XYZ file of C-alpha atoms in Angstrom:
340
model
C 1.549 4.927 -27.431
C 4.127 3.826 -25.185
C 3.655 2.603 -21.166
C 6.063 4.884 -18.745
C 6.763 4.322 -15.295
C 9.912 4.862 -13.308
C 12.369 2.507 -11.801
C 13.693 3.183 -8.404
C 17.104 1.284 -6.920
C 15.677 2.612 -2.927
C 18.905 3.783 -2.302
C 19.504 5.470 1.102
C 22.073 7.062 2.853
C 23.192 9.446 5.785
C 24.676 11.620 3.851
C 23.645 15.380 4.154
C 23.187 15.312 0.588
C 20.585 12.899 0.697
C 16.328 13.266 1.334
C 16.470 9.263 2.176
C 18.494 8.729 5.422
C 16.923 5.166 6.165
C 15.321 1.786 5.172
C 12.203 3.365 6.498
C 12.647 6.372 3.982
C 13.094 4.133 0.942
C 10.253 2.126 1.739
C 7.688 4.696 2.622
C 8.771 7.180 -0.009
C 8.848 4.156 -2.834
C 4.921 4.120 -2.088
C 4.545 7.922 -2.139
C 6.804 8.284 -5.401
C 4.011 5.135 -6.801
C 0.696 7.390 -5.617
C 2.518 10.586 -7.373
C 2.990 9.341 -10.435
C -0.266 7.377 -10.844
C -1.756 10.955 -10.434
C 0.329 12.473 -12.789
C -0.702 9.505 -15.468
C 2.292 7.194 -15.719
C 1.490 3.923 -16.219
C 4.094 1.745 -13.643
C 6.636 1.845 -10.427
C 9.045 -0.854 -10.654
C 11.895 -1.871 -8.326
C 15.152 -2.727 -8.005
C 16.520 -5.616 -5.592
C 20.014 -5.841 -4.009
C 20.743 -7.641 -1.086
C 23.464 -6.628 1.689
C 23.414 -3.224 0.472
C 21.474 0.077 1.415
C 19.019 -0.306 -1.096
C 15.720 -2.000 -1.896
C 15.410 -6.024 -1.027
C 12.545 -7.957 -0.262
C 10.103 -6.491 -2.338
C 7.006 -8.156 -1.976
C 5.790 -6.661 1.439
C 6.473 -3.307 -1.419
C 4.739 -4.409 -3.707
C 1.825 -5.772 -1.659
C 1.952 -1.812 -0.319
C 2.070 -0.149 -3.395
C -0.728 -2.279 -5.010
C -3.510 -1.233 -1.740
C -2.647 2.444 -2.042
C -2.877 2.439 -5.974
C -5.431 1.687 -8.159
C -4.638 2.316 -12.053
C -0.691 1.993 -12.858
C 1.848 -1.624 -12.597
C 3.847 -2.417 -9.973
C 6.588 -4.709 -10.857
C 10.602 -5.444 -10.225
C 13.547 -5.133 -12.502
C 14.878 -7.309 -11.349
C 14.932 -10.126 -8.857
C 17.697 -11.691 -8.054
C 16.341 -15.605 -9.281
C 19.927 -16.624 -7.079
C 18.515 -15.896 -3.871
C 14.877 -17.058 -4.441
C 13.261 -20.203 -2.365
C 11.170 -20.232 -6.059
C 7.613 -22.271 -3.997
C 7.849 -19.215 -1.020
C 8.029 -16.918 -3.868
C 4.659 -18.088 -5.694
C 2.739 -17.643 -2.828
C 4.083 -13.946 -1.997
C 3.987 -13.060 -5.910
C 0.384 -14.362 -5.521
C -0.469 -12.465 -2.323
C 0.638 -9.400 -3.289
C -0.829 -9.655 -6.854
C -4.441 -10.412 -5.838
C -3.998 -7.043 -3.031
C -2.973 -5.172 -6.572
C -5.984 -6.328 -8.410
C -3.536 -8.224 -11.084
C -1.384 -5.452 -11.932
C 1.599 -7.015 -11.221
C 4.787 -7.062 -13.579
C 7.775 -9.473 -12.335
C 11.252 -8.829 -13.634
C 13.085 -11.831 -12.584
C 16.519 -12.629 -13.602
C 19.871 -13.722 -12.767
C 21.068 -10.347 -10.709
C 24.207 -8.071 -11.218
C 27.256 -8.846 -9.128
C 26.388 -8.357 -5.872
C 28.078 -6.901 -2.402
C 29.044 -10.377 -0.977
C 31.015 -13.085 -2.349
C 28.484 -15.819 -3.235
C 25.689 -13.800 -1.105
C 23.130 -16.269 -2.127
C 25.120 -19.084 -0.181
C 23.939 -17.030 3.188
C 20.419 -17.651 2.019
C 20.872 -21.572 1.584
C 21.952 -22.022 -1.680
C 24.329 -23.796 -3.236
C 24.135 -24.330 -7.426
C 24.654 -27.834 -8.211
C 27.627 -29.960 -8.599
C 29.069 -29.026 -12.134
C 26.774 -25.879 -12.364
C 27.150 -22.195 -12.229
C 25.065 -19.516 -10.200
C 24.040 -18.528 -13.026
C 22.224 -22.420 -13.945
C 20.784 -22.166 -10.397
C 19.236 -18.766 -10.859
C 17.329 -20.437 -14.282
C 16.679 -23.384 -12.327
C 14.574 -21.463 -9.492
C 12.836 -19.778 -12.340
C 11.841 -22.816 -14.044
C 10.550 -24.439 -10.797
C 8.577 -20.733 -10.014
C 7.173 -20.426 -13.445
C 5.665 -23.713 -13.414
C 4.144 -23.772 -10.180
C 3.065 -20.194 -11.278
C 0.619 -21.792 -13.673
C -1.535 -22.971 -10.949
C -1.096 -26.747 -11.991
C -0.962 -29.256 -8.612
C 2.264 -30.613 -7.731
C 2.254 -31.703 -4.012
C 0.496 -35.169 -2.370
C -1.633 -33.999 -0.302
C -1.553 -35.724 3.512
C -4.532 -38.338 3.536
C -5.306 -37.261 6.933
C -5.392 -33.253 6.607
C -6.298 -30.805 9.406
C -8.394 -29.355 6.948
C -10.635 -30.857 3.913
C -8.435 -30.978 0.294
C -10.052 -30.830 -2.882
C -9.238 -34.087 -5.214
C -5.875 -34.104 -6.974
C -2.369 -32.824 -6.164
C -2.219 -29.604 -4.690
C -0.783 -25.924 -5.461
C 1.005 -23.071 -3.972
C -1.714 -20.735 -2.780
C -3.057 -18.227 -2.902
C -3.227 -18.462 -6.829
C -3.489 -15.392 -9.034
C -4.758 -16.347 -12.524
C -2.876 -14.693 -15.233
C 0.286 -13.913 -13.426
C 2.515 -16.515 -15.043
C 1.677 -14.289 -18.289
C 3.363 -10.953 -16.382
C 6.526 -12.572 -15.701
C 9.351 -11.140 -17.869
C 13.183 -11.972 -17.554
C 16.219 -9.251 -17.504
C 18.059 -10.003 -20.610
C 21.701 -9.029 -20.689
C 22.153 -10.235 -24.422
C 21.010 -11.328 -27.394
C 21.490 -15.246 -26.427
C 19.219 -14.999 -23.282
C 16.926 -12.388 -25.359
C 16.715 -15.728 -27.347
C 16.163 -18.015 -24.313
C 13.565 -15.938 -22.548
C 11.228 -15.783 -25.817
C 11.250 -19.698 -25.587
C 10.496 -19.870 -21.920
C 7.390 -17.661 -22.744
C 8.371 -14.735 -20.357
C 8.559 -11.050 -21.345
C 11.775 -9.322 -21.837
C 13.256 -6.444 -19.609
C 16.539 -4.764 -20.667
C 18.540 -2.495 -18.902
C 21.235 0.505 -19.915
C 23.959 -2.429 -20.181
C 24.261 -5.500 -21.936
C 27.026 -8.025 -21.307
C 28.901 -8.074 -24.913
C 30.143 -5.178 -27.230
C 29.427 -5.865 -31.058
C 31.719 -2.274 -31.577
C 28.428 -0.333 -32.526
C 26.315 1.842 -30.433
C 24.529 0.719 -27.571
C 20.913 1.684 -28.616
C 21.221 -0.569 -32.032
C 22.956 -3.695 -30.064
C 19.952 -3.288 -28.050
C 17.391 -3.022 -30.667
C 18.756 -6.013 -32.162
C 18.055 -7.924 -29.430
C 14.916 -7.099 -28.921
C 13.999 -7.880 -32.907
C 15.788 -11.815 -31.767
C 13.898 -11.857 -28.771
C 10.308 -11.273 -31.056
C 11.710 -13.560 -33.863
C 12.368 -16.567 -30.943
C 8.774 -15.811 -29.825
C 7.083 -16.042 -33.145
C 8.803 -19.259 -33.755
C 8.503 -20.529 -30.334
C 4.538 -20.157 -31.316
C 3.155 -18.388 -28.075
C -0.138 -17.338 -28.390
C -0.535 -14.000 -26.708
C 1.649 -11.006 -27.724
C 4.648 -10.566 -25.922
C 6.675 -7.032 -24.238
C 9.694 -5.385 -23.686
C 10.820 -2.846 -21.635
C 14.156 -0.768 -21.580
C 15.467 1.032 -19.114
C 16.793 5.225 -19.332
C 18.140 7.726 -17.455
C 16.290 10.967 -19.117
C 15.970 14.298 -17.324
C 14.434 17.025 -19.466
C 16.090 20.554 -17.848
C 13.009 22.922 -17.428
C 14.202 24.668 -14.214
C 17.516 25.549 -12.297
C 17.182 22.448 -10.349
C 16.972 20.250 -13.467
C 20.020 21.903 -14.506
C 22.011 22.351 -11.240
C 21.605 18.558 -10.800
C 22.197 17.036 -14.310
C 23.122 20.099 -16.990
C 26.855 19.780 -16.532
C 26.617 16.830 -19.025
C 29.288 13.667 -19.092
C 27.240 10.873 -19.577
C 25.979 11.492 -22.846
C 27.811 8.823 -24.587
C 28.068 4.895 -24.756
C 30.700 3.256 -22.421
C 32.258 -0.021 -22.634
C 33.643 -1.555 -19.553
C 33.815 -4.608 -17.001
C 31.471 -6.140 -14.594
C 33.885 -8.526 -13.440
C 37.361 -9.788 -14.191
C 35.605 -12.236 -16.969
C 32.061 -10.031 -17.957
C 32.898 -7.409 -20.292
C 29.608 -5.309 -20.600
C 28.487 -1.844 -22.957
C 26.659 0.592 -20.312
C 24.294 2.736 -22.017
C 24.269 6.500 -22.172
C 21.731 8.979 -19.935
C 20.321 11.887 -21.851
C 19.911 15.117 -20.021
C 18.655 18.248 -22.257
C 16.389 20.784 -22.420
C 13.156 19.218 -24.061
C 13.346 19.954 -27.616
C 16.951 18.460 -27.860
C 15.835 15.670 -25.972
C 12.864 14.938 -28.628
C 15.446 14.618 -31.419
C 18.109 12.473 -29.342
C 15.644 10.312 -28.109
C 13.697 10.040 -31.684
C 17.399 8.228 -32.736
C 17.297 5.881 -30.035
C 16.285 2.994 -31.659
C 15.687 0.461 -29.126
C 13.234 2.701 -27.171
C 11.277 3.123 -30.182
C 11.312 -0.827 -30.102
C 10.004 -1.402 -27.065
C 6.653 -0.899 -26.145
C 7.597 0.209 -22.472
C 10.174 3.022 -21.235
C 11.337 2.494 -17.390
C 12.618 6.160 -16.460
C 15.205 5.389 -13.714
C 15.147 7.950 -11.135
C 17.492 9.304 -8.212
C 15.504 8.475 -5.673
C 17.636 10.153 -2.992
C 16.416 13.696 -4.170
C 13.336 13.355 -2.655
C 9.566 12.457 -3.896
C 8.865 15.647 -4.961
C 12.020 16.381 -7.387
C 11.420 12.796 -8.539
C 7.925 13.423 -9.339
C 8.688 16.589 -11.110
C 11.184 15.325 -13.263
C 8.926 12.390 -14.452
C 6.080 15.222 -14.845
C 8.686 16.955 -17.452
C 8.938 13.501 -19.392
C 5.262 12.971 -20.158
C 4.722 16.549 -20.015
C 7.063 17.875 -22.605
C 8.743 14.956 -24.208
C 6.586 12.220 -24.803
C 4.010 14.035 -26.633
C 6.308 15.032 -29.182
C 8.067 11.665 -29.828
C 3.891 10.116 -29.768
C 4.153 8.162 -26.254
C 0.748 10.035 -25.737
């Protein structure tokens, strides 16, 4: 058995071509995309967050939205951008919209992706350290969220409160008990697949990794997922950890299937640059009809690793398309290859 849900990047735009014009459409049809595939059995809706860009940002007044109109599946992120964070603000939405979910939230936290904006995380306030790279800050806000996460008090309470404190230091509230276990970190390599088993998160990983080891991307993958569960076991955590990858997969079972993604061109591993100094292998999308699709995806050797498949979707096509093409997945595909 495998857990399947669908990532969404809540792009919108005016273009004619597209069945999201606004922020209001990304929003509201994120939450009808969730309730869709909950009733078709899928097991999570996860987000993607960009700032100054068309797409999904804040994501906790989403999440808190998703989790009172659902009941069953996880909501979670993949990822947020640690960079941008104010990591204390952040435990008390994370909490909030947790406890409205009933605990079903899954937090995909991480460094980001190059972004819009130079340095867009200096417009929120922050500045990484003297001698320190964004990338040290974004770890930094993690480490300060994770630990006030656990519920532990930190803060001197005023001896003359408006209201009565209980004894001790106190915490971020509200609290939601068992969250710091449903925290998992985007991974973009073996090294940080490494890292994140220490810190005791989960690990997501996405259809690129920043490094090319000159073999294909599914096996660089699995290979860091096998480090990241090797660092765990040593690092002696208790509970069992997970990992998620991310795929584009569309199974063709109609014209539209095929008017939208049979022309092929993506079927194969690419190798390029996120930035002048990031060189990064980008994953391929499958896109078959379903009995070709069993036997390419049967190879892929890093979704058989993980024990969670995010399907990301084109959410500019609508709800309905969306919902039908994740329909086809669990319908046709995942039965054969023993996801159900």
């Amino acid at each position: 058995m495998k857990k399947i849900g669908f990532l969404s990047f809540g792009h919108w735009s005016a273009s004619p071509y597209s069945q999201v014009r606004t922020g209001s459409d990304a929003l509201i049809q994120s939450i009808e995309l969730a309730e869709a595939v909950e009733d078709l059995g899928a097991d999570g809706a996860y987000f993607r967050v960009h700032h100054f860009a068309q797409q999904l940002a804040s994501p906790f007044p989403l999440l808190a939205a998703v989790g009172a109109r659902t009941k069953r599946i996880e909501i979670g992120t993949a990822v947020i951008d640690m960079r941008y964070e104010n990591p204390l603000y952040m435990v008390e939405d994370a909490g909030a919209a947790d406890l409205i979910a009933g605990g079903r939230l899954q937090l995909g936290i991480s460094r980001g992706s190059p972004e819009q904006v130079v340095d867009g995380f200096r417009y929120f306030g922050y500045t990484p350290a003297e001698g320190k790279t964004d990338a040290d800050m974004a770890r930094q806000h993690a480490e300060v969220f994770l630990e006030a996460l656990s519920g532990a008090g930190f803060a001197e309470p005023n001896p003359s409160p408006m209201f009565p404190n209980p004894p001790g230091l106190l915490r971020a509230e509200p609290h939601s008990a068992g969250l710091r276990d449903r925290i998992w970190w985007g991974a973009g390599s073996r090294a940080t697949a490494e890292w994140t088993a220490k810190q005791g998160m989960n690990m997501q990983s996405s259809t690129l990794m920043t490094e090319d080891a000159g073999v294909p991307f599914h096996e660089l993958q699995a290979e860091q997922i096998r480090l990241f569960r090797e660092a765990w076991a040593a690092a002696g955590h208790e509970r069992e950890p997970r990992v998620s990858v991310s795929r584009s997969i569309f199974a063709l079972v109609d014209d539209r299937d095929r008017a939208y993604f049979g022309r092929g061109g993506q079927d194969v591993d690419q190798v390029g640059y996120l930035d002048a100094q990031t060189k990064a292998i980008f994953g391929r999308s499958y896109a078959a009809e379903p009995d070709v699709l069993v036997n390419e995806l049967a190879k892929d050797t890093a979704i058989q690793a993980a024990d969670t498949l995010l399907l990301t979707v084109p959410n500019q096509l609508g709800v309905e398309y969306n919902a039908h093409a994740i329909e086809s997945i669990l319908k046709h595909v995942a039965p054969e290859l023993g996801w159900r």
